[in-house]
PDB file of C-alpha atoms in Angstrom:
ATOM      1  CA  UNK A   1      49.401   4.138  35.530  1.00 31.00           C
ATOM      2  CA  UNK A   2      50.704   6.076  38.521  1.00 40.00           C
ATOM      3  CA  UNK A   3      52.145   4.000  41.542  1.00 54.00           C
ATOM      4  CA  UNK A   4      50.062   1.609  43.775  1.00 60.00           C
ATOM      5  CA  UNK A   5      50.030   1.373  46.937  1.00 70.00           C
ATOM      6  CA  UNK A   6      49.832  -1.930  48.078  1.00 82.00           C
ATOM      7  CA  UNK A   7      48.578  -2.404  51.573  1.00 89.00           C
ATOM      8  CA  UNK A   8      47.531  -6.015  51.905  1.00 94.00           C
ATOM      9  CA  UNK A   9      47.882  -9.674  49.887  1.00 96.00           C
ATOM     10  CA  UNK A  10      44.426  -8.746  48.345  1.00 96.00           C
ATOM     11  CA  UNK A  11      45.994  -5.463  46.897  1.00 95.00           C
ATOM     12  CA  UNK A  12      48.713  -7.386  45.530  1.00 96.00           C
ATOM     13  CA  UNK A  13      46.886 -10.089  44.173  1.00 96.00           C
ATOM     14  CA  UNK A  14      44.523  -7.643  42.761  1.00 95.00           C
ATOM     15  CA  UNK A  15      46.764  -5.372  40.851  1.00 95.00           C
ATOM     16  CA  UNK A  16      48.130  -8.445  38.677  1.00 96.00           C
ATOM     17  CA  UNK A  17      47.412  -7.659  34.969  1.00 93.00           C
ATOM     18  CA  UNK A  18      46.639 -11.117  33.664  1.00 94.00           C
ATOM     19  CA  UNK A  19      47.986 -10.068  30.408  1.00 94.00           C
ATOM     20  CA  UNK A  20      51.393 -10.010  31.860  1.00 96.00           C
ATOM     21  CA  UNK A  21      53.846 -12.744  30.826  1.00 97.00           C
ATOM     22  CA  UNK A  22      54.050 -15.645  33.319  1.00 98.00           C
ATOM     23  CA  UNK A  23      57.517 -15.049  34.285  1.00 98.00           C
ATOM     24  CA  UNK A  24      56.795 -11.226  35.301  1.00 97.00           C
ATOM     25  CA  UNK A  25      53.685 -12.352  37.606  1.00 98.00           C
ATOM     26  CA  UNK A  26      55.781 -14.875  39.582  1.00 98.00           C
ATOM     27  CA  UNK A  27      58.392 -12.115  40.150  1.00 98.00           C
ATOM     28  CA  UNK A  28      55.783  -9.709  41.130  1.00 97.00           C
ATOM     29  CA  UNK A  29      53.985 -11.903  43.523  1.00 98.00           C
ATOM     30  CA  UNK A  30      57.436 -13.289  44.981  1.00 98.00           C
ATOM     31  CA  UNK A  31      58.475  -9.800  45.430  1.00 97.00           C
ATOM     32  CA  UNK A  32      55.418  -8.406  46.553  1.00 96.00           C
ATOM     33  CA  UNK A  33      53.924 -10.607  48.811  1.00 97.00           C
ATOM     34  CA  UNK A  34      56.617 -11.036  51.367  1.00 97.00           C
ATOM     35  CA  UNK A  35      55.748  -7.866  53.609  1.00 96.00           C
ATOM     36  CA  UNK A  36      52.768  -9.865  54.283  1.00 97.00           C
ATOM     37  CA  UNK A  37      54.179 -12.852  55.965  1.00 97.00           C
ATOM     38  CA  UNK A  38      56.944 -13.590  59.042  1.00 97.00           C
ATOM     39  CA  UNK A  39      58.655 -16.314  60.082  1.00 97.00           C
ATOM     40  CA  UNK A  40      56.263 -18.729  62.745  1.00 96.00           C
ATOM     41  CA  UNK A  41      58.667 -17.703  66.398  1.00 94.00           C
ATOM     42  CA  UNK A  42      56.377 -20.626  68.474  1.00 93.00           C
ATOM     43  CA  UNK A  43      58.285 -22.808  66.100  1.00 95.00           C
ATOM     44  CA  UNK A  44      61.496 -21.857  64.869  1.00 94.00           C
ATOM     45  CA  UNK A  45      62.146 -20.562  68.659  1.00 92.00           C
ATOM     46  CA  UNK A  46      61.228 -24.130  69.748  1.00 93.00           C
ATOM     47  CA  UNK A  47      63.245 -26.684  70.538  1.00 95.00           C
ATOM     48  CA  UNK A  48      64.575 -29.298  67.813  1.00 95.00           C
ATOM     49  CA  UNK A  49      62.013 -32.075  69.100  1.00 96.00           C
ATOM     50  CA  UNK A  50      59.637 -30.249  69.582  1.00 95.00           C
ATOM     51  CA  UNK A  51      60.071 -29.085  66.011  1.00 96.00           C
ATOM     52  CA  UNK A  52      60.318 -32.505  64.675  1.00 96.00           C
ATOM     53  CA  UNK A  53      56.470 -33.591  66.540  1.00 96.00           C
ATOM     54  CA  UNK A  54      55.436 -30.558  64.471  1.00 94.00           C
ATOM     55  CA  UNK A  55      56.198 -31.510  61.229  1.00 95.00           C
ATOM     56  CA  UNK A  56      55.765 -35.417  61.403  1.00 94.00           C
ATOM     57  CA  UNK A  57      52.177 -34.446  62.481  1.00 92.00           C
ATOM     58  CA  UNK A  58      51.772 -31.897  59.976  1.00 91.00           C
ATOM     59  CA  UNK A  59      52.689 -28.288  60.176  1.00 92.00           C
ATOM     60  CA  UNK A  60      50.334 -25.858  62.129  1.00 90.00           C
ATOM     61  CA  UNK A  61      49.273 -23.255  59.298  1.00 90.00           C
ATOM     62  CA  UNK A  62      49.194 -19.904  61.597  1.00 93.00           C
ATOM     63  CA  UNK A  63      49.344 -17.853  58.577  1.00 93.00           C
ATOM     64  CA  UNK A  64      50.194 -15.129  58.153  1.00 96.00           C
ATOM     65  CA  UNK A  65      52.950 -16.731  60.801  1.00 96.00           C
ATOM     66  CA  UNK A  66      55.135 -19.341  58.715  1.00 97.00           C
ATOM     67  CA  UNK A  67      57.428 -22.111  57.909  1.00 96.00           C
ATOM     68  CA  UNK A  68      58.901 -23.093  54.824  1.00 96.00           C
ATOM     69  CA  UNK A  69      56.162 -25.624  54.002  1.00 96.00           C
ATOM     70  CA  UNK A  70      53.129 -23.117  54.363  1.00 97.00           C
ATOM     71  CA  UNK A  71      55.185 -20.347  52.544  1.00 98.00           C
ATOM     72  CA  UNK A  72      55.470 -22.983  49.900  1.00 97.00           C
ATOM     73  CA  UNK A  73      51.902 -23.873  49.833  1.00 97.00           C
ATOM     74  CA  UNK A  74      50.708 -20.092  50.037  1.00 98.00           C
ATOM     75  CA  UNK A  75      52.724 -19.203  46.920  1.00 98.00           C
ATOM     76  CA  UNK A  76      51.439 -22.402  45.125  1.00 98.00           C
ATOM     77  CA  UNK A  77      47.696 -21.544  45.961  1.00 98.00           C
ATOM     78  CA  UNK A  78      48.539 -17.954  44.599  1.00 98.00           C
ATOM     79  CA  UNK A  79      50.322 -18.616  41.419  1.00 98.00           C
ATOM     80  CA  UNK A  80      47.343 -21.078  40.663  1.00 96.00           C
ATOM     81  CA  UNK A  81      44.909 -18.643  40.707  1.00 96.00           C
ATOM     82  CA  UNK A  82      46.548 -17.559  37.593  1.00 97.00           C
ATOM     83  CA  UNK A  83      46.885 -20.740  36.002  1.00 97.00           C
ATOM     84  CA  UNK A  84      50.310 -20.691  36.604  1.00 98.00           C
ATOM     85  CA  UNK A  85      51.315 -24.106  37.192  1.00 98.00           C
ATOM     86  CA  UNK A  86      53.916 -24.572  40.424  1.00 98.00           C
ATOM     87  CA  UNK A  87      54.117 -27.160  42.834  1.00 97.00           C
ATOM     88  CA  UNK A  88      55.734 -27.371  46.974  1.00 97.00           C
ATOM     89  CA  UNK A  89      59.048 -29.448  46.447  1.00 96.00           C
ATOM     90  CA  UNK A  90      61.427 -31.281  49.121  1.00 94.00           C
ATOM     91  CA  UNK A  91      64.854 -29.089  49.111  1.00 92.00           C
ATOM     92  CA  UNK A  92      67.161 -31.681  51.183  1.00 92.00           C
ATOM     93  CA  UNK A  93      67.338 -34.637  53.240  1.00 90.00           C
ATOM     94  CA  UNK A  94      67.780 -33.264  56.478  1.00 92.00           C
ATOM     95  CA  UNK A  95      65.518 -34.839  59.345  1.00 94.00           C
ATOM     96  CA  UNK A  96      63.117 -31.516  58.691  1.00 95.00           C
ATOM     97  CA  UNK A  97      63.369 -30.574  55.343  1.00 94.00           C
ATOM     98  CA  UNK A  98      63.208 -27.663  53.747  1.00 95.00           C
ATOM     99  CA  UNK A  99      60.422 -26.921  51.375  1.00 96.00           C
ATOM    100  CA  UNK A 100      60.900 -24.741  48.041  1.00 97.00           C
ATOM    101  CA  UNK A 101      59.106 -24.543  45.017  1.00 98.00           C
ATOM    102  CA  UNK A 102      58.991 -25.003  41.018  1.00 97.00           C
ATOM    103  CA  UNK A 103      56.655 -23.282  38.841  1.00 98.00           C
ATOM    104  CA  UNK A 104      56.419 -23.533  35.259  1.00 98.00           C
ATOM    105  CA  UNK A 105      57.304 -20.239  33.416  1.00 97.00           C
ATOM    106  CA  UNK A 106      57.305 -19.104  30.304  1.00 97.00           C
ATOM    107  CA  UNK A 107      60.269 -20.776  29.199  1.00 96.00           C
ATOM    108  CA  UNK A 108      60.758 -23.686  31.406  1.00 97.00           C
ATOM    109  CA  UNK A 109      60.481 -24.424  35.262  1.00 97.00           C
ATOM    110  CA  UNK A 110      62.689 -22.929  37.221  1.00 98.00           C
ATOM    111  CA  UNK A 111      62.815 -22.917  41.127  1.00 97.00           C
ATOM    112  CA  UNK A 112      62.244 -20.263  44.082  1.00 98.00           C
ATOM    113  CA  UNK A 113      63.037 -20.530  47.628  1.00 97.00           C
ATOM    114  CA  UNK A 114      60.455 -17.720  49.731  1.00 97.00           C
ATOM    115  CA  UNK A 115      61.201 -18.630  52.849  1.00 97.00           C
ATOM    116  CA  UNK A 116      65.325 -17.817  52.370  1.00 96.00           C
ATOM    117  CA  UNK A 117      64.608 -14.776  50.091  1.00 98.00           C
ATOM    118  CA  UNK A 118      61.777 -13.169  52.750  1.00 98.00           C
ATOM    119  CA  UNK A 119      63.477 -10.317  54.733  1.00 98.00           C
ATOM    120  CA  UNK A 120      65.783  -9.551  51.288  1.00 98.00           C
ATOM    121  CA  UNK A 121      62.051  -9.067  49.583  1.00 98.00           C
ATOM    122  CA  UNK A 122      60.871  -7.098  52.621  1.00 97.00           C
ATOM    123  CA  UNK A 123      63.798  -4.957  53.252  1.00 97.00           C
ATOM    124  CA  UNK A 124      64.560  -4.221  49.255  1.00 96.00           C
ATOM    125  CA  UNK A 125      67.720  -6.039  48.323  1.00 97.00           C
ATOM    126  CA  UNK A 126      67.708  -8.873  45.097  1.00 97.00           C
ATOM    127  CA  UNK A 127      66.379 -12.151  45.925  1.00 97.00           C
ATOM    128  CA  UNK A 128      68.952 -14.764  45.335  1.00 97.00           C
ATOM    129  CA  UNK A 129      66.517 -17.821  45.362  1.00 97.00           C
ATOM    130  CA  UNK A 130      64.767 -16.844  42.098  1.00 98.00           C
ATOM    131  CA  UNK A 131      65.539 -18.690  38.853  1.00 97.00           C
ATOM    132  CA  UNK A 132      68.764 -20.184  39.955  1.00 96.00           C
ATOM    133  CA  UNK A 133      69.435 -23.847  39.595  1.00 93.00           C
ATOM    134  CA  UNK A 134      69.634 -24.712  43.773  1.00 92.00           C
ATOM    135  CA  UNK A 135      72.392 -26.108  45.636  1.00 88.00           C
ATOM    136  CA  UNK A 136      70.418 -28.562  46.712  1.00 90.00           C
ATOM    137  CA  UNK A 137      71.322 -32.211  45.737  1.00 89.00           C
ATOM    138  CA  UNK A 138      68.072 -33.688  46.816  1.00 90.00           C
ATOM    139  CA  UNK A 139      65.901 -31.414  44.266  1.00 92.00           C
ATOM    140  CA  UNK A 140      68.453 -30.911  41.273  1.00 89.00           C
ATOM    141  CA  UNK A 141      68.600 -34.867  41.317  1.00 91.00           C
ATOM    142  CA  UNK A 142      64.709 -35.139  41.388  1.00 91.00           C
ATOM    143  CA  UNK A 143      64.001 -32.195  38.810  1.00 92.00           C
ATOM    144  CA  UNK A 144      66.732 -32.423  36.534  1.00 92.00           C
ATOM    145  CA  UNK A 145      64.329 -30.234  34.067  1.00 94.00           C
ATOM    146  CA  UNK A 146      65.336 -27.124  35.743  1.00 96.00           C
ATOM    147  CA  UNK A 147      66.726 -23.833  34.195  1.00 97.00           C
ATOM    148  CA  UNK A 148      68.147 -21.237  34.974  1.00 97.00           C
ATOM    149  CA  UNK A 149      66.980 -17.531  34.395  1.00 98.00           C
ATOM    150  CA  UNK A 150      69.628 -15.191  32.555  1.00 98.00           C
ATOM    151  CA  UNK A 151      70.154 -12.246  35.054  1.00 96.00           C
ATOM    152  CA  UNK A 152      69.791  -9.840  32.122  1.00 97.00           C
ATOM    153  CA  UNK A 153      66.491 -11.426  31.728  1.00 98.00           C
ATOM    154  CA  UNK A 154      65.455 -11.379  35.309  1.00 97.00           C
ATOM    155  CA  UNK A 155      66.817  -7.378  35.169  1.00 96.00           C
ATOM    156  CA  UNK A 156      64.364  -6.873  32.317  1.00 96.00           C
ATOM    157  CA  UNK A 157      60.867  -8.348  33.943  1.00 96.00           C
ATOM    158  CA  UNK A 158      62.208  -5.488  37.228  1.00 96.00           C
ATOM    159  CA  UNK A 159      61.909  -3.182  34.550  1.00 94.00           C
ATOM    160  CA  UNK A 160      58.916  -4.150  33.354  1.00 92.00           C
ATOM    161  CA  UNK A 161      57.364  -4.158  36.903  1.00 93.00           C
ATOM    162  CA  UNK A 162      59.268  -1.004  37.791  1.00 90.00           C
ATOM    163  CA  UNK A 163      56.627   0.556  34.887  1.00 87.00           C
ATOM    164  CA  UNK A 164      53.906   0.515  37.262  1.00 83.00           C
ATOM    165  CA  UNK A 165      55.240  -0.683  40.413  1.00 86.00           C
ATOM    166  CA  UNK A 166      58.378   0.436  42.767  1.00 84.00           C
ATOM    167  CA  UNK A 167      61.151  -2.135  42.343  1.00 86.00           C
ATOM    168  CA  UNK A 168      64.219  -0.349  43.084  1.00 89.00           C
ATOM    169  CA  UNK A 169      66.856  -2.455  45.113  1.00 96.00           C
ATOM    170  CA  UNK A 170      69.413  -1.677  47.506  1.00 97.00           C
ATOM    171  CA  UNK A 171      72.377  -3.462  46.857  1.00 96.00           C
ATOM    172  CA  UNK A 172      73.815  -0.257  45.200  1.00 96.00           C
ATOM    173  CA  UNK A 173      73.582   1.524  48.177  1.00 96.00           C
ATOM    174  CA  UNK A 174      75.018  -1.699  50.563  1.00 97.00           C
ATOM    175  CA  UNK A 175      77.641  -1.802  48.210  1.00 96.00           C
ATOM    176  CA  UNK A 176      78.649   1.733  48.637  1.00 96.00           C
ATOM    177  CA  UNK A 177      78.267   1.769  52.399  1.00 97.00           C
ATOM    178  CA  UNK A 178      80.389  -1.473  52.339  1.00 96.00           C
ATOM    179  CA  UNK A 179      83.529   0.454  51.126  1.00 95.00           C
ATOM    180  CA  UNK A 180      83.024   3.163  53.489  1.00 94.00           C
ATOM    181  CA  UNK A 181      82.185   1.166  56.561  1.00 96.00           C
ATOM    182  CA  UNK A 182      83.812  -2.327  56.085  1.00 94.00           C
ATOM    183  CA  UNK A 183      87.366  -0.411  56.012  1.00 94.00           C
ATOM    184  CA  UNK A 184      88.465   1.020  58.904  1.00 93.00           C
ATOM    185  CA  UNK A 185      90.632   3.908  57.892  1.00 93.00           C
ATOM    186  CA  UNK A 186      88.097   4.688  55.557  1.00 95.00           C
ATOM    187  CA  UNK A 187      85.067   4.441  58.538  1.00 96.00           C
ATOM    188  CA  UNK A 188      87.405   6.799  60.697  1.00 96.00           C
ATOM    189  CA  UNK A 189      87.462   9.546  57.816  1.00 96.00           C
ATOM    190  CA  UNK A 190      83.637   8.607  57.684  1.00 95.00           C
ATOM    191  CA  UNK A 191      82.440   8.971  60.772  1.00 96.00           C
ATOM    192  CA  UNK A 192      85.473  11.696  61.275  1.00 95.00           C
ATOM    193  CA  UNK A 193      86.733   9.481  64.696  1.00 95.00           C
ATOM    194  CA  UNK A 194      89.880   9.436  66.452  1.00 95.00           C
ATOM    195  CA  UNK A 195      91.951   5.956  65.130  1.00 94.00           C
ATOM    196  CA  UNK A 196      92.691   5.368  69.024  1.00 93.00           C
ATOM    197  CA  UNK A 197      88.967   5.453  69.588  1.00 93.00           C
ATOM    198  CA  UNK A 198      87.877   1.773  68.162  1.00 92.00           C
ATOM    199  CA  UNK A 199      84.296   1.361  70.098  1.00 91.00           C
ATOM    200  CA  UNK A 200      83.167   5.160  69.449  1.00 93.00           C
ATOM    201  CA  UNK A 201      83.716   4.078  66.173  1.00 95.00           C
ATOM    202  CA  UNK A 202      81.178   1.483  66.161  1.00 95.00           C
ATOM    203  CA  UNK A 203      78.981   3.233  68.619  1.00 94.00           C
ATOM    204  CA  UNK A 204      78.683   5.601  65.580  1.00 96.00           C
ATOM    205  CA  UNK A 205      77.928   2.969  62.680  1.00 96.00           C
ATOM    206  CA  UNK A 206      75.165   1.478  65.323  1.00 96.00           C
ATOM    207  CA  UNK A 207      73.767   4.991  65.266  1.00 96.00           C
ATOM    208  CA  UNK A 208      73.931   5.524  61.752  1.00 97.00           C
ATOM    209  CA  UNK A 209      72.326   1.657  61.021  1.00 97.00           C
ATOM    210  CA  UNK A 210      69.396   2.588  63.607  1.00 96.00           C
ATOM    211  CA  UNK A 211      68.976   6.594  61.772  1.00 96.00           C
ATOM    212  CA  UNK A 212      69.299   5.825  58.253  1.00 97.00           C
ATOM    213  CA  UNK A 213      68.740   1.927  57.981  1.00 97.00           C
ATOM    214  CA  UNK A 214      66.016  -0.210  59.987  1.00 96.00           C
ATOM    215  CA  UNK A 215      63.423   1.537  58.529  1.00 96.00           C
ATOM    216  CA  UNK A 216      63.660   1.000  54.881  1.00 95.00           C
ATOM    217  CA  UNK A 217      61.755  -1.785  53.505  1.00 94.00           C
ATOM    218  CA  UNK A 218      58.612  -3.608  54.925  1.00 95.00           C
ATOM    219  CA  UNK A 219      60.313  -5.960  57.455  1.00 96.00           C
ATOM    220  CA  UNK A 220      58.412  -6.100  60.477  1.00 93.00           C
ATOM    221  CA  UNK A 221      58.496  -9.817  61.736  1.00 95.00           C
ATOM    222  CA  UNK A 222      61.092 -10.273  64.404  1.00 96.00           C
ATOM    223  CA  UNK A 223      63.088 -13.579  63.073  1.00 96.00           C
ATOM    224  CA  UNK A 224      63.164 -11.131  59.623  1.00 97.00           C
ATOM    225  CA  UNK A 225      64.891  -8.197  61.970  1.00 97.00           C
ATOM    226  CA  UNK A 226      67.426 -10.428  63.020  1.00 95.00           C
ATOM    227  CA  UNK A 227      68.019 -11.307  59.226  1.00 96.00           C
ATOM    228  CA  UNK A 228      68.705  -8.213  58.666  1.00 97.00           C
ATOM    229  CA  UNK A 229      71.147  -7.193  61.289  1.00 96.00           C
ATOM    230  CA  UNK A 230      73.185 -10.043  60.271  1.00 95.00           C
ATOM    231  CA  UNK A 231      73.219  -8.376  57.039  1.00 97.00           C
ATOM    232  CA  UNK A 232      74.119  -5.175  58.380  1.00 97.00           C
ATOM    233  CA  UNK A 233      76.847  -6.999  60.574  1.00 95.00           C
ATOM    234  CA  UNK A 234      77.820  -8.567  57.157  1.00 94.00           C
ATOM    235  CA  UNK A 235      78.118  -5.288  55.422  1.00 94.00           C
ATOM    236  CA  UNK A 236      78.840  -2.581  57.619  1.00 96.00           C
ATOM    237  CA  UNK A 237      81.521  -3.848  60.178  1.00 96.00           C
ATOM    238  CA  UNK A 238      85.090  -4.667  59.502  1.00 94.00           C
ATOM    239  CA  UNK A 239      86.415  -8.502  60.566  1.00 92.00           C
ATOM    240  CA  UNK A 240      87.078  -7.198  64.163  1.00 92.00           C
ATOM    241  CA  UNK A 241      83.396  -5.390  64.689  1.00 93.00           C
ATOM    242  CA  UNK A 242      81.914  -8.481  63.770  1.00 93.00           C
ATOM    243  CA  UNK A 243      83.658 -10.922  66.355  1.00 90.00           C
ATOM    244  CA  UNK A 244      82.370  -8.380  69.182  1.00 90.00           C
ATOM    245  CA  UNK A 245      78.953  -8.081  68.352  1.00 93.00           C
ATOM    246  CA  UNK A 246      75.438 -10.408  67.942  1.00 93.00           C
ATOM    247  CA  UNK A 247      71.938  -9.502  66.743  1.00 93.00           C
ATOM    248  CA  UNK A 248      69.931 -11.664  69.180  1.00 93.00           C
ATOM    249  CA  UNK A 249      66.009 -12.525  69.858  1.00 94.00           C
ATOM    250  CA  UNK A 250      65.215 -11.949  72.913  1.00 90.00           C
ATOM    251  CA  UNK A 251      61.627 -12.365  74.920  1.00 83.00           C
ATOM    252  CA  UNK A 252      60.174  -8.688  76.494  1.00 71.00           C
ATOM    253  CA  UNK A 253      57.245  -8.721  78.257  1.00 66.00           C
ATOM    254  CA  UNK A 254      54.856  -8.713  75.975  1.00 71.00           C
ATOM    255  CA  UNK A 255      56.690  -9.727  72.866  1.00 84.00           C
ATOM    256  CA  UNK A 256      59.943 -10.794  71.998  1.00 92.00           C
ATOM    257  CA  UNK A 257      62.042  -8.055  70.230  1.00 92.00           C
ATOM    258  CA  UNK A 258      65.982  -7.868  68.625  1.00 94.00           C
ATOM    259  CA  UNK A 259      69.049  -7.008  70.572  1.00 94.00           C
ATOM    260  CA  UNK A 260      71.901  -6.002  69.154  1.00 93.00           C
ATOM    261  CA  UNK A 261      75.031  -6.416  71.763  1.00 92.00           C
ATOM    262  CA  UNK A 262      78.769  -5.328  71.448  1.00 92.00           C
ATOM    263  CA  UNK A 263      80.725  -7.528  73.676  1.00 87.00           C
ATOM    264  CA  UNK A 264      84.235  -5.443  74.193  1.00 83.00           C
ATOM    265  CA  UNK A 265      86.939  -7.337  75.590  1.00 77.00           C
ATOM    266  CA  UNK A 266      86.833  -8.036  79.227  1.00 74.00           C
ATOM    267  CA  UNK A 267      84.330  -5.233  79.394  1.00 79.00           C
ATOM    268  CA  UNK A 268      80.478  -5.182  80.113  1.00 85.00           C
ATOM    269  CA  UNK A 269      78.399  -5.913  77.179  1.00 88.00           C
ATOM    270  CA  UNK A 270      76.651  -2.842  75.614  1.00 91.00           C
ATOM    271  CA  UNK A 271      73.227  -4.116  74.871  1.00 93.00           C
ATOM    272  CA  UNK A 272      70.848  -1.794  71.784  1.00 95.00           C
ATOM    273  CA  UNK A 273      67.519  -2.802  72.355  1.00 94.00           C
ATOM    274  CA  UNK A 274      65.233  -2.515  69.001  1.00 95.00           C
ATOM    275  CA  UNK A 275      61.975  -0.205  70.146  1.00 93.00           C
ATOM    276  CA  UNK A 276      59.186   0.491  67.973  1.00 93.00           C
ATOM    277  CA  UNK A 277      57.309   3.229  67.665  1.00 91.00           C
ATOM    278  CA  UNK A 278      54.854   5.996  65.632  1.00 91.00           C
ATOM    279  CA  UNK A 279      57.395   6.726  63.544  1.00 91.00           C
ATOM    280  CA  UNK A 280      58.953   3.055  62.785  1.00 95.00           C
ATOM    281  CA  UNK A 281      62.246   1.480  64.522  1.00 96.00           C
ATOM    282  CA  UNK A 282      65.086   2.647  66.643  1.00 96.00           C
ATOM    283  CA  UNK A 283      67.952   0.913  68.422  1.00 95.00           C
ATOM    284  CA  UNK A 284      67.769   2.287  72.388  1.00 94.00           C
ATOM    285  CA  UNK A 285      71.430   1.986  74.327  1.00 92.00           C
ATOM    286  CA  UNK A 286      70.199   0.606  77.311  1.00 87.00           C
ATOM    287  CA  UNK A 287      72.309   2.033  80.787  1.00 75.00           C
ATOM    288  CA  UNK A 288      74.694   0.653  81.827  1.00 63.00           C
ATOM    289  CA  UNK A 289      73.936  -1.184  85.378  1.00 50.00           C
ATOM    290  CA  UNK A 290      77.263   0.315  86.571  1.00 50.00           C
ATOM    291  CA  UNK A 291      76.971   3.209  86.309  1.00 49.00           C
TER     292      UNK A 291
END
């Protein structure tokens, strides 16, 4: 079978060979589905009451904008439809909880977390909510029948989607990059910079992130962008780059978009405003007022 694309949740939903184990389905659809979804900005942007009315009255389902509990719900509907048995689960005990789920595979049920795995699925890196027993007290005390998936196994069912599907992650690459860019002799000789020149060297990581980086993946919701710029941040910058700068949302004037500001010492912040257009992302220096 040659490569698929998939364009939309029908696409994905309809290129599911029921034959498939149960286990290689749910990693499929977790996987798979996320491009199709983004974090719901009218309410994680709003303020903490204003939150809390929401979800004592019942979330507002403005799929394909989300929160954790219609994430939650949307994979349960979907897994169902292949008599997969799953079910929307209370993570914590915080005042808003967070909502996760359980599904039965074929060896046990084990639990997934969408809504903290979404802009890893979209951009291409390894979930790290799938099959793992949670850190949660709240749900490992109510669902003591959990288990955990052997990551050999889990590497298998990639294989066995990578057959027909793409399923190639990342992390290689991040964890390359990281030993070039997170060390700062060795991001000099990288980026062949002066070692007196400390912000032209992170001028020129911000270049290469916005050349070589923003556009892999399907991440196009903003709350997801800033996601990943933290991971960049994470990655890509050594202790002192990250003090200095801040992936931030911010509202435009039609719709709200990611900044990414270095804040030098005593200095004017340099603001890189994230622009969109035919041919996918880019991080714009804006001028300097002062100039």
């Amino acid at each position: 079978m040659n490569k698929k694309e998939l364009n939309s949740i029908k696409d994905v939903i309809d290129s599911v060979d029921k034959s498939w184990p149960k286990d290689v389905i749910v990693r499929y659809l977790y996987i798979k589905l996320a491009p199709f979804v983004q974090h719901d900005l009218k309410y994680f942007l709003a303020s903490d009451e204003e939150k809390y009315r929401e979800y004592k009255e019942g979330f507002i389902d403005r799929f394909p904008d989300i929160v954790c509990s219609t994430l939650a719900d949307f994979y349960v509907k979907v897994f169902n439809e292949f008599d997969i048995r799953s079910t929307k689960v209370i993570a914590n005990s915080a005042r808003i909880p967070l909502f996760a789920v359980i599904v039965e595979g074929d060896n046990g049920w084990f639990f997934i977390d969408p809504i903290n795995d979404l802009y890893r699925n979209q951009y291409g890196l390894k979930p790290q909510n799938f099959g793992v027993i949670p850190f949660y007290k709240t749900i490992n005390r109510e669902h003591s029948e959990l288990i955990k998936l052997d990551p050999l196994y889990v590497k298998e069912i990639d294989k066995e989607i990578g057959k027909n599907f793409d399923m190639i992650f990342l992390d290689p690459l991040f964890e390359l990059l990281h030993k070039e860019f997170a060390n700062r002799n060795k991001a000099y000789d990288f980026f062949e910079v002066s070692k007196t020149e400390p912000m032209k060297l992170l001028e020129k990581k911000i270049e290469y992130i916005s050349r070589e980086l923003i556009n892999l993946g399907q991440v196009n919701g903003v709350y997801e962008r800033s996601q990943m710029y933290l991971y960049f941040r994470n990655y890509l910058l050594d202790r002192n780059e990250k003090e200095h700068t801040v992936a931030i949302i911010e509202k435009g004037d039609k719709n709200h978009h990611i900044t990414f500001m270095v804040l030098p010492n005593d200095e004017e912040p340099i603001r890189y405003i994230e622009e969109k257009d035919s041919k996918g992302y880019k991080l714009k220096k804006e001028k300097s007022l002062h100039k």
